[in-house]
Short mmCIF file of N, CA and C in Angstrom, two decimals:
data_model
loop_
_atom_site.label_atom_id
_atom_site.label_comp_id
_atom_site.label_asym_id
_atom_site.label_seq_id
_atom_site.Cartn_x
_atom_site.Cartn_y
_atom_site.Cartn_z
N MET A 1 64.60 146.89 4.86
CA MET A 1 65.10 145.66 5.49
C MET A 1 65.79 144.66 4.64
N LEU A 2 66.90 144.02 4.98
CA LEU A 2 67.58 143.33 3.98
C LEU A 2 67.74 142.08 3.88
N ALA A 3 67.95 141.12 2.99
CA ALA A 3 67.92 139.89 3.20
C ALA A 3 68.94 139.23 3.81
N ARG A 4 69.01 138.17 5.00
CA ARG A 4 70.07 137.69 5.48
C ARG A 4 70.45 136.62 5.33
N PRO A 5 72.31 136.65 5.48
CA PRO A 5 72.65 135.26 4.65
C PRO A 5 71.89 133.99 5.45
N SER A 6 71.80 133.06 4.38
CA SER A 6 71.49 131.92 5.13
C SER A 6 72.05 130.69 6.06
N VAL A 7 73.49 131.62 6.66
CA VAL A 7 74.20 130.71 8.06
C VAL A 7 74.29 131.82 8.76
N MET A 8 74.37 131.30 10.14
CA MET A 8 74.09 131.84 11.19
C MET A 8 74.89 131.20 12.05
N THR A 9 75.40 132.13 13.21
CA THR A 9 76.38 131.03 14.61
C THR A 9 75.71 130.11 15.10
N THR A 10 76.08 129.21 15.82
CA THR A 10 75.16 128.10 15.88
C THR A 10 74.65 128.23 17.60
N GLY A 11 73.63 127.90 17.86
CA GLY A 11 72.97 128.57 19.16
C GLY A 11 73.95 128.05 20.38
N SER A 12 74.66 127.30 20.38
CA SER A 12 75.68 126.53 21.72
C SER A 12 76.73 127.86 22.05
N ASP A 13 77.03 128.63 20.63
CA ASP A 13 78.02 129.61 20.71
C ASP A 13 77.29 131.07 21.10
N CYS A 14 76.46 131.20 20.55
CA CYS A 14 75.75 132.77 21.08
C CYS A 14 74.17 132.23 20.83
N PRO A 15 73.67 131.65 21.85
CA PRO A 15 71.82 131.85 21.93
C PRO A 15 71.41 132.82 22.01
N GLU A 16 70.47 133.50 21.23
CA GLU A 16 69.86 134.45 21.06
C GLU A 16 67.89 134.34 21.50
N SER A 17 67.35 135.24 22.10
CA SER A 17 65.86 135.36 22.81
C SER A 17 65.46 135.84 21.32
N ALA A 18 63.90 135.11 21.65
CA ALA A 18 63.19 135.42 20.41
C ALA A 18 61.91 135.38 20.79
N ILE A 19 60.75 136.37 20.05
CA ILE A 19 59.37 136.18 20.27
C ILE A 19 58.81 135.45 18.81
N ILE A 20 58.08 134.28 19.58
CA ILE A 20 57.64 133.58 18.22
C ILE A 20 56.00 133.67 18.24
N GLU A 21 55.52 134.25 17.25
CA GLU A 21 54.04 134.42 17.09
C GLU A 21 53.54 132.89 16.00
N VAL A 22 52.51 132.42 17.02
CA VAL A 22 51.72 131.52 16.19
C VAL A 22 50.44 131.54 15.66
N SER A 23 50.49 131.85 14.39
CA SER A 23 49.44 132.22 13.52
C SER A 23 48.23 131.13 14.10
N SER A 24 46.77 131.59 14.26
CA SER A 24 45.68 130.80 14.57
C SER A 24 44.94 130.54 13.15
N GLY A 25 45.64 130.87 12.14
CA GLY A 25 44.64 130.66 10.83
C GLY A 25 43.38 131.44 10.99
N ASN A 26 43.20 132.13 11.79
CA ASN A 26 41.56 132.80 11.75
C ASN A 26 41.63 134.36 12.27
N ALA A 27 41.49 134.90 11.32
CA ALA A 27 41.87 136.09 11.34
C ALA A 27 41.26 137.17 12.48
N ALA A 28 40.09 136.56 12.98
CA ALA A 28 39.41 137.54 13.95
C ALA A 28 40.24 136.62 15.31
N ASN A 29 40.95 135.80 15.33
CA ASN A 29 42.19 135.59 16.44
C ASN A 29 43.29 135.52 16.09
N PRO A 30 44.24 136.51 16.80
CA PRO A 30 45.26 136.66 16.27
C PRO A 30 46.66 136.18 16.38
N GLY A 31 46.29 134.78 17.14
CA GLY A 31 47.02 133.63 17.90
C GLY A 31 47.91 134.10 18.97
N ARG A 32 49.16 133.20 19.46
CA ARG A 32 49.35 133.51 20.65
C ARG A 32 51.10 133.58 20.17
N LYS A 33 51.82 134.09 21.33
CA LYS A 33 53.22 134.88 21.46
C LYS A 33 53.60 133.75 22.56
N VAL A 34 54.83 133.28 22.35
CA VAL A 34 55.77 132.28 23.03
C VAL A 34 57.19 133.06 22.96
N THR A 35 57.80 133.20 24.14
CA THR A 35 59.09 132.98 24.47
C THR A 35 59.89 132.06 23.68
N GLY A 36 61.13 132.05 23.46
CA GLY A 36 62.25 131.17 22.89
C GLY A 36 63.46 131.50 22.74
N THR A 37 64.37 130.49 22.23
CA THR A 37 65.66 130.74 22.09
C THR A 37 66.07 129.96 20.22
N VAL A 38 66.43 131.30 19.92
CA VAL A 38 66.99 130.58 18.53
C VAL A 38 68.39 130.00 18.82
N ARG A 39 68.19 128.82 18.38
CA ARG A 39 69.83 128.06 18.33
C ARG A 39 70.45 127.87 17.59
N GLU A 40 70.09 127.55 16.21
CA GLU A 40 70.84 127.38 15.13
C GLU A 40 69.91 127.88 13.73
N PHE A 41 70.37 128.33 12.92
CA PHE A 41 69.80 129.09 11.57
C PHE A 41 70.87 128.45 10.41
N ILE A 42 70.61 127.06 9.83
CA ILE A 42 71.32 126.95 8.17
C ILE A 42 70.80 126.31 7.42
N ARG A 43 70.71 126.70 6.36
CA ARG A 43 70.33 126.39 4.93
C ARG A 43 68.76 126.48 5.16
N LYS A 44 68.05 127.61 5.49
CA LYS A 44 66.69 127.79 5.35
C LYS A 44 65.98 126.64 6.61
N ARG A 45 66.48 126.46 7.81
CA ARG A 45 66.23 125.53 8.72
C ARG A 45 66.48 126.59 9.93
N LEU A 46 65.47 126.70 10.79
CA LEU A 46 65.78 127.08 12.25
C LEU A 46 65.44 126.07 13.33
N THR A 47 66.30 125.88 14.47
CA THR A 47 66.04 125.49 15.16
C THR A 47 65.87 126.66 16.74
N LEU A 48 64.58 126.36 17.15
CA LEU A 48 63.97 126.86 18.19
C LEU A 48 64.00 126.26 19.54
N VAL A 49 64.37 126.52 20.66
CA VAL A 49 63.79 126.32 21.61
C VAL A 49 62.90 126.93 22.74
N THR A 50 61.58 126.26 23.31
CA THR A 50 60.93 127.08 23.72
C THR A 50 59.45 126.05 24.62
N GLY A 51 59.25 127.03 25.82
CA GLY A 51 58.35 126.47 26.90
C GLY A 51 57.37 125.99 26.75
N GLU A 52 56.79 126.03 25.41
CA GLU A 52 55.69 125.53 24.81
C GLU A 52 55.40 124.81 23.69
N GLU A 53 54.79 124.06 23.54
CA GLU A 53 54.61 123.11 22.17
C GLU A 53 53.96 123.97 21.18
N ILE A 54 54.52 123.69 19.78
CA ILE A 54 53.90 124.41 18.72
C ILE A 54 53.47 123.64 18.06
N ALA A 55 52.17 123.10 17.26
CA ALA A 55 51.63 122.40 16.43
C ALA A 55 52.50 122.28 15.35
N VAL A 56 52.66 121.16 14.99
CA VAL A 56 53.31 120.64 13.39
C VAL A 56 52.68 121.79 12.30
N SER A 57 53.01 122.21 11.38
CA SER A 57 52.57 122.98 10.01
C SER A 57 52.28 124.16 10.61
N ALA A 58 52.05 124.60 11.85
CA ALA A 58 51.48 125.75 12.21
C ALA A 58 52.35 126.97 11.52
N ALA A 59 52.08 128.12 10.70
CA ALA A 59 53.04 129.15 10.11
C ALA A 59 53.14 130.02 11.57
N ILE A 60 54.74 130.13 11.56
CA ILE A 60 55.02 131.13 12.72
C ILE A 60 55.89 132.31 12.26
N ARG A 61 56.07 133.45 12.89
CA ARG A 61 56.53 134.30 13.09
C ARG A 61 57.66 134.71 13.92
N VAL A 62 59.37 134.44 13.62
CA VAL A 62 59.80 134.41 14.67
C VAL A 62 61.06 135.93 14.61
N GLN A 63 60.85 136.79 15.72
CA GLN A 63 61.46 138.01 15.84
C GLN A 63 62.41 138.13 16.70
N SER A 64 64.00 138.41 16.72
CA SER A 64 64.92 137.94 17.80
C SER A 64 65.44 139.74 17.67
N ARG A 65 66.59 139.88 17.75
CA ARG A 65 66.85 141.51 17.91
C ARG A 65 66.99 141.89 16.77
N ASP A 66 67.22 141.42 15.59
CA ASP A 66 67.98 142.16 14.33
C ASP A 66 67.28 140.77 13.33
N LEU A 67 66.64 139.99 13.93
CA LEU A 67 66.29 139.31 12.91
C LEU A 67 64.70 138.93 12.84
N LEU A 68 64.32 138.61 11.43
CA LEU A 68 62.65 138.20 11.56
C LEU A 68 62.83 136.77 10.81
N PHE A 69 62.52 135.79 11.00
CA PHE A 69 61.86 134.65 10.30
C PHE A 69 60.56 134.48 9.91
N LEU A 70 59.93 134.05 8.89
CA LEU A 70 58.82 133.64 8.64
C LEU A 70 58.78 132.25 8.12
N GLY A 71 58.33 131.23 8.56
CA GLY A 71 58.26 130.17 8.50
C GLY A 71 57.00 129.15 9.00
N GLU A 72 57.17 127.60 8.69
CA GLU A 72 56.58 126.78 9.00
C GLU A 72 56.90 125.89 10.15
N VAL A 73 56.44 125.19 11.13
CA VAL A 73 56.67 124.30 11.73
C VAL A 73 57.02 122.72 11.25
N LEU A 74 57.91 122.18 11.15
CA LEU A 74 58.42 120.75 10.44
C LEU A 74 58.06 119.88 11.91
N SER A 75 58.86 120.21 13.08
CA SER A 75 58.46 119.38 14.30
C SER A 75 58.55 120.30 15.67
N CYS A 76 58.17 119.32 16.47
CA CYS A 76 58.36 119.87 17.81
C CYS A 76 58.43 118.57 18.66
N VAL A 77 59.33 118.84 19.57
CA VAL A 77 59.92 117.54 20.18
C VAL A 77 60.11 117.88 21.61
N SER A 78 59.62 117.53 22.69
CA SER A 78 60.10 117.73 24.12
C SER A 78 61.36 117.02 24.58
N ASN A 79 62.09 117.52 25.29
CA ASN A 79 63.23 117.18 25.88
C ASN A 79 63.15 117.38 27.66
N PRO A 80 64.00 116.66 28.37
CA PRO A 80 63.99 116.42 29.67
C PRO A 80 64.18 117.91 30.41
N LYS A 81 64.47 119.08 30.01
CA LYS A 81 64.27 119.93 30.71
C LYS A 81 63.03 120.66 30.72
N ALA A 82 61.64 120.12 30.10
CA ALA A 82 60.34 120.51 30.27
C ALA A 82 60.46 121.68 29.11
N GLN A 83 61.19 121.35 27.99
CA GLN A 83 61.45 122.51 27.07
C GLN A 83 61.02 121.99 25.50
N TRP A 84 60.62 122.48 24.55
CA TRP A 84 60.52 122.22 23.12
C TRP A 84 61.58 122.43 22.09
N THR A 85 62.11 121.66 21.72
CA THR A 85 62.84 121.63 20.19
C THR A 85 62.34 122.09 18.96
N VAL A 86 61.83 123.11 18.67
CA VAL A 86 61.21 123.01 17.23
C VAL A 86 61.73 123.85 16.10
N GLN A 87 61.88 122.88 14.71
CA GLN A 87 62.21 122.72 13.80
C GLN A 87 61.30 123.30 12.53
N VAL A 88 62.19 124.50 12.02
CA VAL A 88 60.97 125.31 11.24
C VAL A 88 61.62 125.73 10.14
N ARG A 89 60.95 125.29 9.06
CA ARG A 89 61.34 125.33 7.19
C ARG A 89 60.88 126.96 7.21
N VAL A 90 62.12 127.67 7.11
CA VAL A 90 62.04 129.08 6.96
C VAL A 90 61.92 129.41 5.14
N LYS A 91 60.90 130.20 5.12
CA LYS A 91 60.48 130.66 3.90
C LYS A 91 60.66 131.94 3.62
N THR A 92 60.86 132.81 4.76
CA THR A 92 61.54 134.28 4.75
C THR A 92 62.36 134.71 5.78
N SER A 93 63.40 135.28 5.36
CA SER A 93 64.33 135.43 6.77
C SER A 93 64.93 137.02 6.19
N LEU A 94 64.72 137.82 7.30
CA LEU A 94 64.83 139.19 6.88
C LEU A 94 66.10 139.89 8.37
N LEU A 95 66.81 140.69 7.87
CA LEU A 95 67.79 141.68 9.08
C LEU A 95 66.89 142.71 8.96
N VAL A 96 66.75 143.25 10.13
CA VAL A 96 66.12 144.59 10.69
C VAL A 96 67.04 145.13 11.05
N VAL A 97 66.70 146.27 10.56
CA VAL A 97 68.14 147.47 11.31
C VAL A 97 67.26 148.31 11.46
#
């Protein structure tokens, strides 16, 4: 796996589907998986849109077609289309080959 550059095309140009794994913080319970869309990745900040709320401060893993992000949820705001916009502080980003 190789490190990914810190800039990605904005989601309005090329949205990409992703699986978001939300850590439960409990080793006995693996957490939950949520589908979403990567909208933007700029300077260690990832913006996602999903159909489910994700708790602020949750540790998450985001897997898209060729990228893997590990990070922490900074905010989760509902929007009029019954979706949630999630801001993530990325701690690690990898290119999956």
